[in-house]
Amino acid sequence: MSVTKPSYHLLKKWILPTLVVAVLPIAETALAATEEVVVYSSRKEHLVKPLFDSFQKETGIMVKYQTGKAGPLIERIKQEGEQTPADMLITVDAGNLWYAGSQGIFANIKSAELSKAVPSQYRDSDGLWHGLSVRARTIVYSTERVKPENLTTYADLADPKWKGRLCLRTSKKIYNKSLVASMIHHYGEAETEKTIRGWVSNLAVKPFAKDSHLIKAIDSGACDVGIVNTYYFGRAESKNPKIPVAIFWPDQNGNGVHVNISGAGITKHAPNRENATKLLTWLVGPESQKILGGLNKEYPINGGSSVDPQVAAWGHFKADTMNLAETGKKQASAVKLMQRARYK
Ligand code: FE
């Protein structure tokens, strides 16, 4: 022991610092040569990787990413605090983005370029988050059992004529929380609650875990109408172009179709804020928008960008122009309202 102790001491005192000194300049050079940006994404890998690959090819900035569920990723950024390796969070639904912003994990990022590319209703007014793509949450119906002339509004799905014919996804999904929040915004709590109670009493079967299950249920005859995000219909239609289900655009004489976004925020403690800002700006630019639209059958964030041909074939519609931050602010009221109405 007495022999090894001094030699360890020697190692600690002299050899290790020498090694560190010798290694440091190399590490610094390597860092300087590799520009990077780190993204936490609740969007699945196949929906973000092609974008990151393109960005990397164009700018030489390496994109490292981790995928996971929105809630845990937001928690993780909170826990990591100043030590977070994450420069950016990508997630879906303004409800999630608003929540992340309310937890203080995002930095205020504003630029003329971002403001020009992203319409004001699709971004936080303080620049905490910006939309990257748009999706509509709309009505789908059986082309075999429903005449589209009999469809009008979301609220009309509460009419007794749809008794035993309506399918819904679970109220626990953020998409429905945001939809109901938008209804509260337009019509107030009392009227919205009446509608939701009507929906519940018209249900053909209990709410589904996924929009894709709902589309299958209409296809198989379990119900006749429902509400889904457009890209789920896009996927079903890609698999079976003759699927006897079609999209209907509701509320065209009123507030328009409820639209929502996928989006991103740059973290408050981003180690690579400059590169993250470059990535965010690139993501709302024309090249990325084209890739993004094709990947998940969504609409571009910027009306000026081209729409995927399959998506364009669903036709034009009037979209709700309400500021999506409101769907976040009214999220808690929406959840309580759906519980009162026994929408599971
Ligand atoms: Fe989705």
Short mmCIF file of C-alpha atoms and ligand atoms in Angstrom, two decimals:
data_model
loop_
_atom_site.label_atom_id
_atom_site.label_comp_id
_atom_site.label_asym_id
_atom_site.label_seq_id
_atom_site.Cartn_x
_atom_site.Cartn_y
_atom_site.Cartn_z
CA MET A 1 0.00 0.00 0.00
CA SER A 2 2.69 2.38 1.00
CA VAL A 3 4.33 1.86 -2.37
CA THR A 4 1.24 2.29 -4.53
CA LYS A 5 -0.04 5.35 -2.72
CA PRO A 6 2.78 7.71 -3.70
CA SER A 7 2.70 6.46 -7.27
CA TYR A 8 -1.07 7.16 -7.50
CA HIS A 9 -0.33 10.54 -6.00
CA LEU A 10 2.26 11.12 -8.64
CA LEU A 11 -0.18 10.10 -11.34
CA LYS A 12 -2.83 12.44 -9.95
CA LYS A 13 -0.49 15.35 -9.48
CA TRP A 14 1.60 15.24 -12.62
CA ILE A 15 0.58 12.75 -15.23
CA LEU A 16 -3.17 13.44 -15.39
CA PRO A 17 -2.85 17.21 -15.75
CA THR A 18 -0.25 16.67 -18.45
CA LEU A 19 -2.64 14.39 -20.29
CA VAL A 20 -5.45 16.91 -19.98
CA VAL A 21 -3.22 19.68 -21.26
CA ALA A 22 -2.14 17.49 -24.15
CA VAL A 23 -5.72 16.50 -25.03
CA LEU A 24 -7.43 19.88 -24.69
CA PRO A 25 -6.18 21.59 -27.83
CA ILE A 26 -7.25 18.60 -29.93
CA ALA A 27 -10.71 18.56 -28.36
CA GLU A 28 -11.08 22.28 -28.98
CA THR A 29 -10.05 21.96 -32.59
CA ALA A 30 -12.50 19.12 -33.06
CA LEU A 31 -15.29 21.18 -31.52
CA ALA A 32 -14.53 24.16 -33.70
CA ALA A 33 -14.65 21.98 -36.80
CA THR A 34 -17.98 20.34 -35.95
CA GLU A 35 -20.85 22.77 -35.73
CA GLU A 36 -23.85 21.06 -34.24
CA VAL A 37 -27.38 21.50 -33.01
CA VAL A 38 -29.23 19.15 -30.65
CA VAL A 39 -32.97 18.55 -31.06
CA TYR A 40 -35.43 16.76 -28.78
CA SER A 41 -38.36 15.69 -30.94
CA SER A 42 -41.73 14.24 -30.06
CA ARG A 43 -42.24 13.75 -33.77
CA LYS A 44 -41.18 10.31 -34.92
CA GLU A 45 -37.75 9.82 -36.47
CA HIS A 46 -39.05 9.18 -39.99
CA LEU A 47 -40.80 12.56 -39.94
CA VAL A 48 -37.76 14.61 -38.89
CA LYS A 49 -34.65 12.78 -40.10
CA PRO A 50 -35.07 13.66 -43.80
CA LEU A 51 -35.29 17.34 -42.79
CA PHE A 52 -32.22 17.15 -40.58
CA ASP A 53 -30.26 15.33 -43.30
CA SER A 54 -31.10 18.06 -45.81
CA PHE A 55 -30.21 20.84 -43.38
CA GLN A 56 -26.93 19.15 -42.53
CA LYS A 57 -26.04 18.72 -46.18
CA GLU A 58 -26.79 22.35 -46.95
CA THR A 59 -25.14 24.00 -43.95
CA GLY A 60 -22.57 21.51 -42.66
CA ILE A 61 -24.18 21.83 -39.21
CA MET A 62 -24.61 18.40 -37.67
CA VAL A 63 -28.09 17.70 -36.23
CA LYS A 64 -28.15 15.35 -33.26
CA TYR A 65 -31.56 14.31 -32.06
CA GLN A 66 -33.50 12.29 -29.51
CA THR A 67 -37.13 11.29 -29.95
CA GLY A 68 -39.69 10.69 -27.20
CA LYS A 69 -43.12 11.75 -25.96
CA ALA A 70 -43.84 15.47 -25.62
CA GLY A 71 -44.59 15.48 -21.86
CA PRO A 72 -41.45 13.62 -20.75
CA LEU A 73 -39.23 15.63 -23.14
CA ILE A 74 -40.54 18.91 -21.70
CA GLU A 75 -39.96 17.57 -18.17
CA ARG A 76 -36.47 16.51 -19.13
CA ILE A 77 -35.53 19.94 -20.45
CA LYS A 78 -36.88 21.43 -17.21
CA GLN A 79 -34.84 19.00 -15.09
CA GLU A 80 -31.68 19.49 -17.11
CA GLY A 81 -31.96 23.23 -16.62
CA GLU A 82 -28.80 25.12 -17.54
CA GLN A 83 -27.06 21.82 -18.30
CA THR A 84 -29.46 20.77 -21.05
CA PRO A 85 -27.81 19.56 -24.23
CA ALA A 86 -31.07 20.34 -26.09
CA ASP A 87 -31.11 23.41 -28.32
CA MET A 88 -34.59 22.85 -29.69
CA LEU A 89 -37.81 21.01 -28.93
CA ILE A 90 -39.99 19.91 -31.83
CA THR A 91 -43.50 18.76 -30.98
CA VAL A 92 -47.07 18.80 -32.25
CA ASP A 93 -50.10 20.82 -31.24
CA ALA A 94 -50.14 24.41 -30.04
CA GLY A 95 -51.45 23.05 -26.72
CA ASN A 96 -48.11 21.27 -26.13
CA LEU A 97 -46.05 24.21 -27.39
CA TRP A 98 -47.98 26.63 -25.21
CA TYR A 99 -47.50 24.35 -22.19
CA ALA A 100 -43.75 24.08 -22.86
CA GLY A 101 -43.60 27.87 -23.13
CA SER A 102 -45.50 28.25 -19.85
CA GLN A 103 -42.88 26.04 -18.15
CA GLY A 104 -40.15 28.55 -18.96
CA ILE A 105 -38.02 26.24 -21.10
CA PHE A 106 -38.02 28.35 -24.28
CA ALA A 107 -36.04 31.43 -25.30
CA ASN A 108 -37.64 34.42 -27.04
CA ILE A 109 -36.57 34.15 -30.64
CA LYS A 110 -37.76 36.79 -33.05
CA SER A 111 -36.61 37.74 -36.50
CA ALA A 112 -38.14 39.43 -39.51
CA GLU A 113 -37.58 36.23 -41.49
CA LEU A 114 -39.44 34.03 -38.99
CA SER A 115 -42.29 36.53 -38.61
CA LYS A 116 -42.66 36.71 -42.37
CA ALA A 117 -42.67 32.93 -42.87
CA VAL A 118 -44.98 32.04 -39.96
CA PRO A 119 -48.38 33.80 -39.79
CA SER A 120 -48.99 35.41 -36.39
CA GLN A 121 -51.75 32.97 -35.35
CA TYR A 122 -49.26 30.09 -35.70
CA ARG A 123 -46.54 31.47 -33.42
CA ASP A 124 -46.14 32.75 -29.89
CA SER A 125 -46.33 36.54 -29.73
CA ASP A 126 -43.12 36.63 -27.64
CA GLY A 127 -41.28 34.28 -30.03
CA LEU A 128 -41.20 31.30 -27.63
CA TRP A 129 -42.39 28.88 -30.33
CA HIS A 130 -43.12 28.88 -34.04
CA GLY A 131 -45.30 26.59 -36.13
CA LEU A 132 -43.59 24.41 -38.73
CA SER A 133 -46.58 22.79 -40.45
CA VAL A 134 -50.37 23.00 -40.39
CA ARG A 135 -52.92 20.22 -40.02
CA ALA A 136 -56.69 20.50 -40.01
CA ARG A 137 -58.87 18.65 -37.50
CA THR A 138 -61.92 18.06 -39.59
CA ILE A 139 -64.96 15.84 -40.20
CA VAL A 140 -64.66 12.55 -42.07
CA TYR A 141 -67.68 10.59 -43.26
CA SER A 142 -68.73 7.38 -44.92
CA THR A 143 -69.29 7.99 -48.62
CA GLU A 144 -71.65 4.99 -48.58
CA ARG A 145 -73.95 6.08 -45.75
CA VAL A 146 -73.70 9.89 -45.50
CA LYS A 147 -74.59 12.61 -47.96
CA PRO A 148 -72.16 15.49 -47.50
CA GLU A 149 -75.10 17.94 -47.89
CA ASN A 150 -76.25 16.70 -44.48
CA LEU A 151 -73.04 17.86 -42.83
CA THR A 152 -72.47 21.46 -41.72
CA THR A 153 -70.59 22.18 -38.48
CA TYR A 154 -68.78 20.47 -35.61
CA ALA A 155 -71.69 21.50 -33.38
CA ASP A 156 -74.20 19.87 -35.72
CA LEU A 157 -72.65 16.46 -34.89
CA ALA A 158 -74.53 16.88 -31.59
CA ASP A 159 -77.86 16.78 -33.44
CA PRO A 160 -79.99 13.66 -32.71
CA LYS A 161 -79.89 12.76 -36.43
CA TRP A 162 -76.37 11.41 -35.72
CA LYS A 163 -77.49 9.21 -32.82
CA GLY A 164 -75.47 5.99 -32.79
CA ARG A 165 -73.53 7.14 -35.87
CA LEU A 166 -70.68 9.27 -34.44
CA CYS A 167 -67.13 8.15 -33.64
CA LEU A 168 -64.66 10.19 -31.61
CA ARG A 169 -61.10 9.83 -30.43
CA THR A 170 -60.47 9.95 -26.69
CA SER A 171 -60.79 13.36 -24.99
CA LYS A 172 -57.38 12.72 -23.42
CA LYS A 173 -55.64 13.40 -26.71
CA ILE A 174 -54.29 16.93 -26.96
CA TYR A 175 -55.85 17.34 -30.43
CA ASN A 176 -59.34 17.15 -28.92
CA LYS A 177 -58.40 19.33 -25.97
CA SER A 178 -57.29 22.01 -28.45
CA LEU A 179 -60.40 21.57 -30.62
CA VAL A 180 -62.70 21.98 -27.61
CA ALA A 181 -60.58 24.92 -26.37
CA SER A 182 -61.16 26.58 -29.76
CA MET A 183 -64.91 26.00 -29.41
CA ILE A 184 -64.86 27.58 -25.94
CA HIS A 185 -62.99 30.53 -27.46
CA HIS A 186 -65.67 31.04 -30.13
CA TYR A 187 -68.90 30.01 -28.41
CA GLY A 188 -68.25 30.14 -24.68
CA GLU A 189 -68.40 27.31 -22.13
CA ALA A 190 -72.18 26.82 -21.90
CA GLU A 191 -72.78 26.37 -25.61
CA THR A 192 -69.67 24.21 -26.05
CA GLU A 193 -70.71 21.96 -23.19
CA LYS A 194 -74.11 21.46 -24.80
CA THR A 195 -72.37 20.41 -28.02
CA ILE A 196 -69.99 18.00 -26.29
CA ARG A 197 -72.86 16.41 -24.36
CA GLY A 198 -74.66 15.94 -27.68
CA TRP A 199 -71.57 14.34 -29.21
CA VAL A 200 -71.31 11.91 -26.29
CA SER A 201 -74.96 10.90 -26.58
CA ASN A 202 -74.52 10.29 -30.32
CA LEU A 203 -71.51 7.97 -29.96
CA ALA A 204 -71.76 4.66 -31.83
CA VAL A 205 -68.91 3.08 -29.84
CA LYS A 206 -66.63 4.27 -27.06
CA PRO A 207 -63.90 6.77 -28.04
CA PHE A 208 -60.84 5.41 -29.81
CA ALA A 209 -57.21 5.70 -28.79
CA LYS A 210 -56.20 6.83 -32.27
CA ASP A 211 -57.55 8.77 -35.24
CA SER A 212 -56.50 5.89 -37.51
CA HIS A 213 -58.80 3.50 -35.59
CA LEU A 214 -61.66 5.94 -36.08
CA ILE A 215 -61.16 6.01 -39.86
CA LYS A 216 -61.08 2.19 -39.91
CA ALA A 217 -64.35 2.15 -37.91
CA ILE A 218 -66.07 4.32 -40.54
CA ASP A 219 -64.61 2.16 -43.30
CA SER A 220 -65.89 -1.03 -41.64
CA GLY A 221 -69.38 0.38 -40.92
CA ALA A 222 -69.11 0.74 -37.13
CA CYS A 223 -69.99 4.45 -37.46
CA ASP A 224 -70.71 7.03 -40.15
CA VAL A 225 -69.01 10.28 -39.13
CA GLY A 226 -66.08 11.38 -36.98
CA ILE A 227 -63.41 14.00 -36.42
CA VAL A 228 -59.74 13.43 -37.31
CA ASN A 229 -56.55 15.22 -38.31
CA THR A 230 -56.24 15.39 -42.07
CA TYR A 231 -52.91 13.54 -42.33
CA TYR A 232 -54.42 10.40 -40.77
CA PHE A 233 -56.94 10.41 -43.59
CA GLY A 234 -54.01 10.99 -45.98
CA ARG A 235 -52.28 7.85 -44.70
CA ALA A 236 -55.47 5.76 -44.97
CA GLU A 237 -56.10 7.07 -48.47
CA SER A 238 -52.51 6.30 -49.53
CA LYS A 239 -52.98 2.69 -48.41
CA ASN A 240 -56.37 2.37 -50.06
CA PRO A 241 -57.19 5.04 -52.66
CA LYS A 242 -60.73 3.64 -52.91
CA ILE A 243 -61.48 3.86 -49.18
CA PRO A 244 -65.19 4.76 -48.79
CA VAL A 245 -64.38 7.64 -46.44
CA ALA A 246 -64.04 11.32 -47.38
CA ILE A 247 -63.12 14.64 -45.84
CA PHE A 248 -65.72 17.31 -45.13
CA TRP A 249 -64.77 20.90 -44.30
CA PRO A 250 -67.12 22.13 -41.53
CA ASP A 251 -68.02 25.64 -40.35
CA GLN A 252 -67.38 27.19 -43.75
CA ASN A 253 -70.05 29.84 -43.10
CA GLY A 254 -68.74 30.43 -39.59
CA ASN A 255 -65.30 30.36 -38.00
CA GLY A 256 -63.79 27.83 -40.39
CA VAL A 257 -62.04 24.49 -39.87
CA HIS A 258 -60.01 24.04 -36.68
CA VAL A 259 -56.36 23.95 -37.70
CA ASN A 260 -53.39 23.22 -35.53
CA ILE A 261 -49.64 23.02 -35.99
CA SER A 262 -46.49 21.09 -35.44
CA GLY A 263 -43.88 23.49 -34.17
CA ALA A 264 -40.62 24.17 -32.41
CA GLY A 265 -39.07 26.29 -29.70
CA ILE A 266 -35.44 27.03 -28.95
CA THR A 267 -34.49 26.23 -25.37
CA LYS A 268 -33.59 28.98 -22.93
CA HIS A 269 -30.21 27.39 -22.17
CA ALA A 270 -29.44 26.21 -25.72
CA PRO A 271 -25.69 25.54 -25.98
CA ASN A 272 -25.87 26.21 -29.74
CA ARG A 273 -28.45 28.95 -29.97
CA GLU A 274 -27.10 30.41 -33.19
CA ASN A 275 -27.21 27.08 -35.01
CA ALA A 276 -30.65 26.36 -33.55
CA THR A 277 -31.91 29.69 -34.92
CA LYS A 278 -30.46 28.77 -38.31
CA LEU A 279 -32.27 25.42 -38.17
CA LEU A 280 -35.58 26.99 -37.13
CA THR A 281 -35.36 29.55 -39.93
CA TRP A 282 -34.49 26.81 -42.41
CA LEU A 283 -37.41 24.64 -41.23
CA VAL A 284 -39.95 27.34 -42.15
CA GLY A 285 -38.22 28.02 -45.48
CA PRO A 286 -39.43 26.77 -48.87
CA GLU A 287 -37.17 23.74 -49.25
CA SER A 288 -37.98 22.27 -45.86
CA GLN A 289 -41.67 23.07 -46.24
CA LYS A 290 -41.84 21.00 -49.39
CA ILE A 291 -40.19 18.00 -47.71
CA LEU A 292 -42.33 18.42 -44.58
CA GLY A 293 -45.62 18.56 -46.52
CA GLY A 294 -44.84 15.36 -48.40
CA LEU A 295 -43.59 13.46 -45.36
CA ASN A 296 -46.80 13.62 -43.34
CA LYS A 297 -49.44 14.98 -45.72
CA GLU A 298 -49.63 18.30 -43.89
CA TYR A 299 -50.10 21.87 -45.07
CA PRO A 300 -47.18 24.30 -45.27
CA ILE A 301 -46.97 26.85 -42.49
CA ASN A 302 -46.59 29.55 -45.07
CA GLY A 303 -49.44 29.85 -47.57
CA GLY A 304 -46.86 30.68 -50.25
CA SER A 305 -45.28 27.20 -50.19
CA SER A 306 -46.50 24.42 -52.45
CA VAL A 307 -48.96 21.84 -51.14
CA ASP A 308 -48.48 18.10 -51.63
CA PRO A 309 -50.66 16.96 -54.60
CA GLN A 310 -52.63 14.41 -52.54
CA VAL A 311 -53.38 17.07 -49.90
CA ALA A 312 -54.27 19.66 -52.56
CA ALA A 313 -56.84 17.22 -54.00
CA TRP A 314 -58.91 17.50 -50.79
CA GLY A 315 -59.78 21.01 -51.91
CA HIS A 316 -59.62 24.49 -50.50
CA PHE A 317 -61.23 25.36 -47.20
CA LYS A 318 -61.66 28.29 -44.90
CA ALA A 319 -59.46 27.76 -41.85
CA ASP A 320 -60.09 29.19 -38.42
CA THR A 321 -57.75 32.16 -37.94
CA MET A 322 -57.87 32.28 -34.14
CA ASN A 323 -54.51 32.67 -32.43
CA LEU A 324 -53.46 29.14 -31.43
CA ALA A 325 -51.94 30.30 -28.14
CA GLU A 326 -55.59 30.60 -27.00
CA THR A 327 -56.02 26.82 -27.31
CA GLY A 328 -53.22 26.46 -24.76
CA LYS A 329 -54.66 29.05 -22.40
CA LYS A 330 -58.11 27.40 -22.49
CA GLN A 331 -56.77 23.83 -22.28
CA ALA A 332 -57.56 23.38 -18.58
CA SER A 333 -61.15 24.64 -19.06
CA ALA A 334 -61.56 22.28 -22.02
CA VAL A 335 -60.43 19.28 -19.96
CA LYS A 336 -62.84 20.12 -17.13
CA LEU A 337 -65.69 20.68 -19.57
CA MET A 338 -65.12 17.32 -21.29
CA GLN A 339 -65.08 15.60 -17.89
CA ARG A 340 -68.38 17.25 -16.94
CA ALA A 341 -69.87 16.09 -20.24
CA ARG A 342 -68.57 12.55 -19.58
CA TYR A 343 -66.56 12.54 -22.77
CA LYS A 344 -64.05 9.82 -21.99
FE FE B 1 -50.88 12.90 -34.84
#
